[in-house]
PDB file of N, CA and C in Angstrom:
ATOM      1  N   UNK A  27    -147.565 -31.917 124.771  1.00  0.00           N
ATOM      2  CA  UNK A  27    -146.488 -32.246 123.848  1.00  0.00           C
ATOM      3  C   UNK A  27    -146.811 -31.626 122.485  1.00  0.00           C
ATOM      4  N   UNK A  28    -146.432 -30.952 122.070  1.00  0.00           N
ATOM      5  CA  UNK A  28    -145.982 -30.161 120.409  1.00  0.00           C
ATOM      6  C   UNK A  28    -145.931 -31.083 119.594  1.00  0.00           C
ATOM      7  N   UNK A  29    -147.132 -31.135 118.133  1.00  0.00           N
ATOM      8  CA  UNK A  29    -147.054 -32.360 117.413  1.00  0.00           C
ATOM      9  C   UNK A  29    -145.757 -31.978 116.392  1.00  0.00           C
ATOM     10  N   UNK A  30    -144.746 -33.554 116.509  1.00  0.00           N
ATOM     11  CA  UNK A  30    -144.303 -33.617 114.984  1.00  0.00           C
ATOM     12  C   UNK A  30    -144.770 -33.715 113.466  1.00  0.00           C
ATOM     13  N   UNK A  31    -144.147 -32.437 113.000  1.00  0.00           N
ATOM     14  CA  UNK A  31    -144.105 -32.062 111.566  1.00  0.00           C
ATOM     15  C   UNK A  31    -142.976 -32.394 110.792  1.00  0.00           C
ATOM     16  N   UNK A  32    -141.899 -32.893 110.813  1.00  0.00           N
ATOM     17  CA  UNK A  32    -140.556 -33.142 110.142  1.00  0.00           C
ATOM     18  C   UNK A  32    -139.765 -34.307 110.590  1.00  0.00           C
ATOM     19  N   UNK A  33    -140.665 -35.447 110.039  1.00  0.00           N
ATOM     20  CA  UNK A  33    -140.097 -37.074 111.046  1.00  0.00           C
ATOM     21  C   UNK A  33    -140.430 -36.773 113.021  1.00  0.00           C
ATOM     22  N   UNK A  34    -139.385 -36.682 113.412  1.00  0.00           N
ATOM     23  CA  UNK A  34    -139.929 -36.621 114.919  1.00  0.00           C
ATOM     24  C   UNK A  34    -139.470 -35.561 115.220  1.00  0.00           C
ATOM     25  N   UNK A  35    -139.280 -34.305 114.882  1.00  0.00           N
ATOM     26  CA  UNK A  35    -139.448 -32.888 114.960  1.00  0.00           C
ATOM     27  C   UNK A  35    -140.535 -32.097 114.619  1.00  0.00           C
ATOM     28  N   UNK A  36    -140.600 -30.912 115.605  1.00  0.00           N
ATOM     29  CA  UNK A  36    -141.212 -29.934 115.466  1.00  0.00           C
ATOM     30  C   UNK A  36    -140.604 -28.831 115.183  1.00  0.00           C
ATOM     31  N   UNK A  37    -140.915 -28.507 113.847  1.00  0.00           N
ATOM     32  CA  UNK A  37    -140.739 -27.072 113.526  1.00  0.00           C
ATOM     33  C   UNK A  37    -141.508 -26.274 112.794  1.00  0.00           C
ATOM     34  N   UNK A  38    -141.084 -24.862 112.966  1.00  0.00           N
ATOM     35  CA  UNK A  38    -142.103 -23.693 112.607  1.00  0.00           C
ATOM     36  C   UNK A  38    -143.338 -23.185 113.095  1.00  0.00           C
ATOM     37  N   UNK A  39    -143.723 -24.071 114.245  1.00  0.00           N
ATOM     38  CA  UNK A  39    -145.114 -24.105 114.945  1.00  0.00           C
ATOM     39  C   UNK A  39    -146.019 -25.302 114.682  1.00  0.00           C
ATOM     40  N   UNK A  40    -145.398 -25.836 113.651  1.00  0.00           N
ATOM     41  CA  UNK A  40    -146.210 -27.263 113.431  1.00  0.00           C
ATOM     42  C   UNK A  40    -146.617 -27.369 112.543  1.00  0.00           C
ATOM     43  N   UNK A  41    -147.583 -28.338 112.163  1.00  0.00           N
ATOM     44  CA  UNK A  41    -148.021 -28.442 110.734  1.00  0.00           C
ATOM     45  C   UNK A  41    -149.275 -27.064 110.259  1.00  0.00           C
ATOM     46  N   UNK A  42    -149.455 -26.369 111.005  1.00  0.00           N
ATOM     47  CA  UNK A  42    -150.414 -25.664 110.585  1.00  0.00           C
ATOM     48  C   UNK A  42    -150.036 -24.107 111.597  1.00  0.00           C
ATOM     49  N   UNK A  43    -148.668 -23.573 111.600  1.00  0.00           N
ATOM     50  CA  UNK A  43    -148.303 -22.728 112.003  1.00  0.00           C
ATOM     51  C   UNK A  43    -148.938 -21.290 111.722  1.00  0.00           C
ATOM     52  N   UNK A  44    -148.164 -20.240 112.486  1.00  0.00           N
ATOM     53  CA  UNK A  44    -148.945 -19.214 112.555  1.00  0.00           C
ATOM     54  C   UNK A  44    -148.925 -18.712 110.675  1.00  0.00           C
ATOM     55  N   UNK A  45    -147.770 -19.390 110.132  1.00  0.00           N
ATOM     56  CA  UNK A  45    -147.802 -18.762 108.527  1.00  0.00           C
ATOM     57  C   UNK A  45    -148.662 -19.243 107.948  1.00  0.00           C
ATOM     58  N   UNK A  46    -149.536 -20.194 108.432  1.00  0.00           N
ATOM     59  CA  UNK A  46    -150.819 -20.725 107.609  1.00  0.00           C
ATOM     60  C   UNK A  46    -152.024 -20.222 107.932  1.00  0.00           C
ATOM     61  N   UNK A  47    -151.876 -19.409 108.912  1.00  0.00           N
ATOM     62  CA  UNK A  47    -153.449 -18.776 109.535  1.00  0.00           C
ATOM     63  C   UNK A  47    -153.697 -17.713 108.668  1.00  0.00           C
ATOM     64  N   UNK A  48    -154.833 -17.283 108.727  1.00  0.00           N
ATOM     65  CA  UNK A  48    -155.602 -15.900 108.049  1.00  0.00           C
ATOM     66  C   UNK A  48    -154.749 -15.366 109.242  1.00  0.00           C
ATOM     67  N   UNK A  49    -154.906 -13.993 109.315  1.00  0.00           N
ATOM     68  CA  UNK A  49    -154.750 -12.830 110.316  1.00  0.00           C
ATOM     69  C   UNK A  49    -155.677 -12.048 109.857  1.00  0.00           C
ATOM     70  N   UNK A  50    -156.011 -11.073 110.887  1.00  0.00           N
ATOM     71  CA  UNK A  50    -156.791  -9.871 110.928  1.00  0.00           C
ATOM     72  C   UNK A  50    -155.933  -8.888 110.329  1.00  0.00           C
ATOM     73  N   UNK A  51    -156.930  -7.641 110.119  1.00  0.00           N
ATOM     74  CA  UNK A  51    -156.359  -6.834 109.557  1.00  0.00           C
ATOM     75  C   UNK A  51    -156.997  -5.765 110.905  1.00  0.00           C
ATOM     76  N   UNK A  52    -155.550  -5.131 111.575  1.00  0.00           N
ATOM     77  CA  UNK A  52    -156.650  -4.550 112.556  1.00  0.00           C
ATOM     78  C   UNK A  52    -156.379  -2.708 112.142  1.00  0.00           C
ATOM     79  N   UNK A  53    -155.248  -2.372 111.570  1.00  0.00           N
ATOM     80  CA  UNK A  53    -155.134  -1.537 111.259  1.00  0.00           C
ATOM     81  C   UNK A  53    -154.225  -1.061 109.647  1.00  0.00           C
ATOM     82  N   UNK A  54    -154.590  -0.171 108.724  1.00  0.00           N
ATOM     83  CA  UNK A  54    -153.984   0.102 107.313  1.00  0.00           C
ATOM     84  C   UNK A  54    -154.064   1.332 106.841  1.00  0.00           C
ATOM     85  N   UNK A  55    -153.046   1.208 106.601  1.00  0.00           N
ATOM     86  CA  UNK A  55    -152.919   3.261 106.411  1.00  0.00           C
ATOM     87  C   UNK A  55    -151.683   3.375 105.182  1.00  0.00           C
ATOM     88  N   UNK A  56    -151.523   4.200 104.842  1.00  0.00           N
ATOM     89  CA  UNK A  56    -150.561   3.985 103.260  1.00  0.00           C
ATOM     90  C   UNK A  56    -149.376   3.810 103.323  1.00  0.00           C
ATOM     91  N   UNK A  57    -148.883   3.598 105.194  1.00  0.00           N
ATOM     92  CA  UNK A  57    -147.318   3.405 104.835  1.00  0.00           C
ATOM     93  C   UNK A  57    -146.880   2.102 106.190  1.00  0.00           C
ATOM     94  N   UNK A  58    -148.252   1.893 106.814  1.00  0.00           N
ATOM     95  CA  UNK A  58    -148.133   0.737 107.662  1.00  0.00           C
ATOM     96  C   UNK A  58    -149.653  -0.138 107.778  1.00  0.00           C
ATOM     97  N   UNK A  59    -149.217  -1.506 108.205  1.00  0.00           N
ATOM     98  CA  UNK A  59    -150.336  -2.710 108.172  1.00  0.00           C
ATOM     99  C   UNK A  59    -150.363  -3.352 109.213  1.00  0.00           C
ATOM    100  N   UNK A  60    -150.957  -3.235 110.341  1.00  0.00           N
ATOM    101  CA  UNK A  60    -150.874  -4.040 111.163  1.00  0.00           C
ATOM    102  C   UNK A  60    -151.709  -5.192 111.482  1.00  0.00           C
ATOM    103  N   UNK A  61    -151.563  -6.732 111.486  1.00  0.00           N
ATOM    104  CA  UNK A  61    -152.452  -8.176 111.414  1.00  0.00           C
ATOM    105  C   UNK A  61    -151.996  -8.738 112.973  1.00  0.00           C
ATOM    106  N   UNK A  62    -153.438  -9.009 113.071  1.00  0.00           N
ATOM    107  CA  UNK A  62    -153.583  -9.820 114.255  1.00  0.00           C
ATOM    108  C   UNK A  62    -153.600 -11.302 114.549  1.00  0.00           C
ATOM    109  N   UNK A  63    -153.646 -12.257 115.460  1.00  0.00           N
ATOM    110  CA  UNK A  63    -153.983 -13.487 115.406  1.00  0.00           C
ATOM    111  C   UNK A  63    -154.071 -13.989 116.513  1.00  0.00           C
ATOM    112  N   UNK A  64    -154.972 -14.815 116.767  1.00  0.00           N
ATOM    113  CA  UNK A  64    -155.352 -15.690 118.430  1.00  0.00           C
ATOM    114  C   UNK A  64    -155.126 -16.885 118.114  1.00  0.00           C
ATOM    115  N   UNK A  65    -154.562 -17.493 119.135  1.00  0.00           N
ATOM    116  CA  UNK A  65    -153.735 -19.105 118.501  1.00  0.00           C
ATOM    117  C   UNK A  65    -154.745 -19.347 120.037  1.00  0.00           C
ATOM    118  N   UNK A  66    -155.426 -20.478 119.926  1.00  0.00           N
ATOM    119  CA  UNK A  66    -156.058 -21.145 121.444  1.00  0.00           C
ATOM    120  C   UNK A  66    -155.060 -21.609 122.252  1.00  0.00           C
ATOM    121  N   UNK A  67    -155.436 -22.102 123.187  1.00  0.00           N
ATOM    122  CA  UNK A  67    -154.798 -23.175 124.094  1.00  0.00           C
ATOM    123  C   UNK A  67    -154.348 -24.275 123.735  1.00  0.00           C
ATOM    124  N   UNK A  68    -153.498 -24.946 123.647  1.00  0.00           N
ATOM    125  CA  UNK A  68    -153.610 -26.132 122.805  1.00  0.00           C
ATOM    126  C   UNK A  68    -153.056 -26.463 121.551  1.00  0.00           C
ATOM    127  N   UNK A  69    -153.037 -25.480 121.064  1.00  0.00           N
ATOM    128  CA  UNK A  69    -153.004 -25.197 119.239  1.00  0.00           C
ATOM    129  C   UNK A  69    -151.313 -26.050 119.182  1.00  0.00           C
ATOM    130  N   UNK A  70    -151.758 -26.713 118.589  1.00  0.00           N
ATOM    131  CA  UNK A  70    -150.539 -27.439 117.786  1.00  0.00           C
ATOM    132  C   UNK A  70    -149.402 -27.951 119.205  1.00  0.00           C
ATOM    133  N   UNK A  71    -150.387 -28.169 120.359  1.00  0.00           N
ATOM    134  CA  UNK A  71    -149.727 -28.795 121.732  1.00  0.00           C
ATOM    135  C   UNK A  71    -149.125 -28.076 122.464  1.00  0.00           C
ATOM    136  N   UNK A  72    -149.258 -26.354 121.988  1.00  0.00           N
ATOM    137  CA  UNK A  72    -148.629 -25.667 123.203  1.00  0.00           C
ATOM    138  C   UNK A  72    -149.177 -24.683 123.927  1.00  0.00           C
ATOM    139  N   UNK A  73    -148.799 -24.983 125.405  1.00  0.00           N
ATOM    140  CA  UNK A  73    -150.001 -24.458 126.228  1.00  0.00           C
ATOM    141  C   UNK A  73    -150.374 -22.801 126.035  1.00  0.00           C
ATOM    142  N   UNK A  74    -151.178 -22.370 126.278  1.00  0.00           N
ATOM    143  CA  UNK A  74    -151.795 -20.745 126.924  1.00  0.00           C
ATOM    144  C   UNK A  74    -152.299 -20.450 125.045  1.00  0.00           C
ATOM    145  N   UNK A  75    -153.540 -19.468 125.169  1.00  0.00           N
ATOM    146  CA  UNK A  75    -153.777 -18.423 124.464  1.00  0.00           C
ATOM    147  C   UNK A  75    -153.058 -17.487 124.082  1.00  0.00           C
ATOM    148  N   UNK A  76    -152.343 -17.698 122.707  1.00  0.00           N
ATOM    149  CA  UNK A  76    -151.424 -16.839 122.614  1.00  0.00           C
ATOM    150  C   UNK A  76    -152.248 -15.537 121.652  1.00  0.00           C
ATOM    151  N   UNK A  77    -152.149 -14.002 121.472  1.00  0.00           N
ATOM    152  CA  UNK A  77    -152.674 -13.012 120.774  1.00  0.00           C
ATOM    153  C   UNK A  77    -150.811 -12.550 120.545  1.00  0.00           C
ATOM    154  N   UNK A  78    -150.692 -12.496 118.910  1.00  0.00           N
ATOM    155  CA  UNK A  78    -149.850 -12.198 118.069  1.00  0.00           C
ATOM    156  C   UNK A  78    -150.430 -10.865 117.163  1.00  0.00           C
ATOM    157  N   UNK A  79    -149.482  -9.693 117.505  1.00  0.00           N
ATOM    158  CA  UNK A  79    -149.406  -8.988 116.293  1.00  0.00           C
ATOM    159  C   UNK A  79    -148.369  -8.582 115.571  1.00  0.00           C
ATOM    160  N   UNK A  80    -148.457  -8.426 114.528  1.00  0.00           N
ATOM    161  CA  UNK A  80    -147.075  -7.682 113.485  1.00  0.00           C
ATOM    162  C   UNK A  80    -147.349  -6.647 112.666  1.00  0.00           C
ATOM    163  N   UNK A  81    -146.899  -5.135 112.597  1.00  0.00           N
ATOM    164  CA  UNK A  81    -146.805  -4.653 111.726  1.00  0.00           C
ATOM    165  C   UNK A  81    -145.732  -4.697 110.830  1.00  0.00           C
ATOM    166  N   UNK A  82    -145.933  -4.085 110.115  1.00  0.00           N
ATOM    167  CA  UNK A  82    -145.016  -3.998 108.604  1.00  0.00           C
ATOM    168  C   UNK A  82    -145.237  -2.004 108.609  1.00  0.00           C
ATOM    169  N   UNK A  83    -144.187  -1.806 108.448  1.00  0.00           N
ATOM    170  CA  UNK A  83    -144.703   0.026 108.265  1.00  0.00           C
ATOM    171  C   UNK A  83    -142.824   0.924 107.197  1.00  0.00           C
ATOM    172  N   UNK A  84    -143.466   1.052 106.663  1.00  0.00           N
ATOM    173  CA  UNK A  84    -142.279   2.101 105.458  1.00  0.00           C
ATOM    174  C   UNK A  84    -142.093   3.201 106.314  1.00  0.00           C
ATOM    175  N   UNK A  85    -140.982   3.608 107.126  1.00  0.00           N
ATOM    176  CA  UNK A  85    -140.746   4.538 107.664  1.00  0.00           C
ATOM    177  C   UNK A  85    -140.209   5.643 106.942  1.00  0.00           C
ATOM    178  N   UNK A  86    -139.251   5.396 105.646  1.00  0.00           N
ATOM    179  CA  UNK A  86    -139.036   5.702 105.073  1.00  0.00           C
ATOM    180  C   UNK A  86    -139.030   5.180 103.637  1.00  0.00           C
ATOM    181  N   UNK A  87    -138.893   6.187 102.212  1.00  0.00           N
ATOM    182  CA  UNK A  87    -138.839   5.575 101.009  1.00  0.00           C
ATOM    183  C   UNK A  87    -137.886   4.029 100.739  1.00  0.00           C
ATOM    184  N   UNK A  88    -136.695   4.430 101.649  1.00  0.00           N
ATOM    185  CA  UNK A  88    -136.119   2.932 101.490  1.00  0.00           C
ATOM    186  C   UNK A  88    -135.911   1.956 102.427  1.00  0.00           C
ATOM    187  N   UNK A  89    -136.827   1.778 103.363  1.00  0.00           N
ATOM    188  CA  UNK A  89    -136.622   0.941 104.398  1.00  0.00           C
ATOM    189  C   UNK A  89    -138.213   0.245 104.848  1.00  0.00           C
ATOM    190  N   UNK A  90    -137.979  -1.028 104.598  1.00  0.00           N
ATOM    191  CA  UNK A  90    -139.095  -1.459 105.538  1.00  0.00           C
ATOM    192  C   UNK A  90    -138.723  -1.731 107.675  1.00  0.00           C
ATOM    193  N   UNK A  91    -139.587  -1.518 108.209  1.00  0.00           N
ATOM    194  CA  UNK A  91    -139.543  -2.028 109.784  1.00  0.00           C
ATOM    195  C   UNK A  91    -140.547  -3.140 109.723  1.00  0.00           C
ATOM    196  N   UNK A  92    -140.635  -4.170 110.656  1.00  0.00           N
ATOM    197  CA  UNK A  92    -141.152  -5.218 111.041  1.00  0.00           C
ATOM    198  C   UNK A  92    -141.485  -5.085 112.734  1.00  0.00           C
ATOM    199  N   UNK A  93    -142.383  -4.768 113.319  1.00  0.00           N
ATOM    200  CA  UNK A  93    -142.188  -5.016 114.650  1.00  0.00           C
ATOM    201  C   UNK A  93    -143.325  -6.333 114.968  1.00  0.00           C
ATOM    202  N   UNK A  94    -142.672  -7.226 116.064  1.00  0.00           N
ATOM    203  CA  UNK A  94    -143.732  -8.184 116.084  1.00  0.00           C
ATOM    204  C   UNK A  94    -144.095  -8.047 118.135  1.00  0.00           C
ATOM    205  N   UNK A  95    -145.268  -8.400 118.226  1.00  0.00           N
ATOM    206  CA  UNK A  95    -145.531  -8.182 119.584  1.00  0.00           C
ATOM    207  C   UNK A  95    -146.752  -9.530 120.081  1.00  0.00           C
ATOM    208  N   UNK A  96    -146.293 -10.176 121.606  1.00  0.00           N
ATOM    209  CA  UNK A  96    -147.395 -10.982 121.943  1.00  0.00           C
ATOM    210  C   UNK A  96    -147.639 -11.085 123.246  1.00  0.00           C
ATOM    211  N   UNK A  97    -148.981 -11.407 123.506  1.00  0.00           N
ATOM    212  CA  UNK A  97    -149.290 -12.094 124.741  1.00  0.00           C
ATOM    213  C   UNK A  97    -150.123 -13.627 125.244  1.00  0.00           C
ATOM    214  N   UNK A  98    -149.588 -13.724 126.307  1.00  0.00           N
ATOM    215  CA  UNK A  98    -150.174 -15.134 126.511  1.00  0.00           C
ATOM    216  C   UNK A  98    -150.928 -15.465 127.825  1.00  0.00           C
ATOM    217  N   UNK A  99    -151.404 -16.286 128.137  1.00  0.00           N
ATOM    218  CA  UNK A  99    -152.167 -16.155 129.729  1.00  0.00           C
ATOM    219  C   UNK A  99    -150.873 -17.329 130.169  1.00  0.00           C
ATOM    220  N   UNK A 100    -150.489 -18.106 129.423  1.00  0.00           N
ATOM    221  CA  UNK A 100    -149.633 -19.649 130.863  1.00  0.00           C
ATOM    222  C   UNK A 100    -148.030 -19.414 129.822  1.00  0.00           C
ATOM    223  N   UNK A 101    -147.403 -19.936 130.389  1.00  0.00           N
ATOM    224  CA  UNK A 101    -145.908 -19.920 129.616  1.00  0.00           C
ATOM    225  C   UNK A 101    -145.802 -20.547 128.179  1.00  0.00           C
ATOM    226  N   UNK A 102    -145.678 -20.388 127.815  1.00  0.00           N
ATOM    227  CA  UNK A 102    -145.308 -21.050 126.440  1.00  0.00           C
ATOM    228  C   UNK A 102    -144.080 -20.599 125.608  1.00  0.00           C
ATOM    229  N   UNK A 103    -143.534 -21.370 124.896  1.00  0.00           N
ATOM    230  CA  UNK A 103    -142.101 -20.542 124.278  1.00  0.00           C
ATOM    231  C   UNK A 103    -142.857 -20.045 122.581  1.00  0.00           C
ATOM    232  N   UNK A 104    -142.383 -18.928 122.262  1.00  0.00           N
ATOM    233  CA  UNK A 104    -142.818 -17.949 121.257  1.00  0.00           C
ATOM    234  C   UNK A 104    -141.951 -17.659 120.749  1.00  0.00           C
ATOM    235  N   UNK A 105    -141.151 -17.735 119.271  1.00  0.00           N
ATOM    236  CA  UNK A 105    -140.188 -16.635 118.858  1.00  0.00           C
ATOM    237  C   UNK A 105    -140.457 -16.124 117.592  1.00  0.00           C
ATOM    238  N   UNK A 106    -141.576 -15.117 117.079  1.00  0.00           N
ATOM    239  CA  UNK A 106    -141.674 -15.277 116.286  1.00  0.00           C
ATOM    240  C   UNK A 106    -140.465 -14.258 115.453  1.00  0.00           C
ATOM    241  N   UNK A 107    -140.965 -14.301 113.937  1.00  0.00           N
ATOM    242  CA  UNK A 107    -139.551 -14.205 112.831  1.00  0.00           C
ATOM    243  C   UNK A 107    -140.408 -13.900 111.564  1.00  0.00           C
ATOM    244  N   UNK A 108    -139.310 -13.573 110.755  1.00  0.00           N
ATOM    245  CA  UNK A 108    -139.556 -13.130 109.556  1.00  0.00           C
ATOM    246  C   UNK A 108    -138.669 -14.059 108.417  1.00  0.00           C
ATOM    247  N   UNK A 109    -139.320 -15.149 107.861  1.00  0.00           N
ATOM    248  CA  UNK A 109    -137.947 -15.862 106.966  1.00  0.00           C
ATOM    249  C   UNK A 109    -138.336 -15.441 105.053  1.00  0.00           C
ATOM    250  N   UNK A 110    -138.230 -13.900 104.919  1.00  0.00           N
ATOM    251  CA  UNK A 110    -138.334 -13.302 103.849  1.00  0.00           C
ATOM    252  C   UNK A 110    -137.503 -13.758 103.018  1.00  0.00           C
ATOM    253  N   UNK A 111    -137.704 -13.979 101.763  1.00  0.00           N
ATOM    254  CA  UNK A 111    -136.418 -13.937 100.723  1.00  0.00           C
ATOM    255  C   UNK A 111    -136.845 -12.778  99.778  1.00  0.00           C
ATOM    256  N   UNK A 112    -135.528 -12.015  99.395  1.00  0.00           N
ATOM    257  CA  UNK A 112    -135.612 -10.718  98.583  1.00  0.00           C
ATOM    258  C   UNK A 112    -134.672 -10.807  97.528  1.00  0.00           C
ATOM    259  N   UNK A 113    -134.914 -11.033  96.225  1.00  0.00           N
ATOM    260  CA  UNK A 113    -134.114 -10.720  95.469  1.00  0.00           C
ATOM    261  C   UNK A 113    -133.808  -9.515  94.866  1.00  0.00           C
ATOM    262  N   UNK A 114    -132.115  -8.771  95.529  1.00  0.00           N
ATOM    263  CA  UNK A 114    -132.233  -7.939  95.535  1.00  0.00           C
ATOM    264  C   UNK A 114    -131.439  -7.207  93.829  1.00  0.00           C
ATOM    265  N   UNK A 115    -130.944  -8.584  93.262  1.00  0.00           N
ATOM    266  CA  UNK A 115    -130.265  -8.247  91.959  1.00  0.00           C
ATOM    267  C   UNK A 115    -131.141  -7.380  90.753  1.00  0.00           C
ATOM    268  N   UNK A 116    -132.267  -8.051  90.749  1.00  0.00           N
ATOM    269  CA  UNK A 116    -133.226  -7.981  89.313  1.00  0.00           C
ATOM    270  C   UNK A 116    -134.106  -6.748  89.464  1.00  0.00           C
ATOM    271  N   UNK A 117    -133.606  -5.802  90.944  1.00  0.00           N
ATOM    272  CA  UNK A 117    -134.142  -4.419  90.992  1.00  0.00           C
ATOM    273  C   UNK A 117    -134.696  -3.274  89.956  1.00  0.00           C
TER     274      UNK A 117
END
């Protein structure tokens, strides 16, 4: 069972979700970053070893890409996301 974080909900991964972990840095180069992360078995009540990565990479001068990628050994539900805010007025 997935512990509640929000009265008797779970959200974001829980109280100590993947946005609270360090990540690795497994690769950096001047126009992409790619971070790693191993979540155990268990972690915050949901089953399998999950390995998460995301880069971030400037393909071009005005565009960022995001790709996110994972694996797991037992089922577990995964979606990960990006909940950026950009203010794009004060450019």
């Amino acid at each position: 069972k997935v512990k509640a974080n929000n009265g008797a909900h779970h959200l974001h991964g829980g109280g100590v979700g993947f946005d609270k972990k360090r990540w690795a840095v497994v690769e950096a180069t001047d126009t992409a970053l790619t971070l790693a992360l191993r979540s155990p078995d268990g972690e915050e009540g949901y089953p399998g070893c999950v390995d998460a990565r995301i880069t971030y990479s400037l393909p071009t001068p005005t565009s960022l890409k995001i790709e996110y990628a994972a694996t797991t050994d037992a089922a577990t539900p995964l979606n990960l996301t990006n909940h950026s805010y950009w203010n794009l007025e004060d450019g």
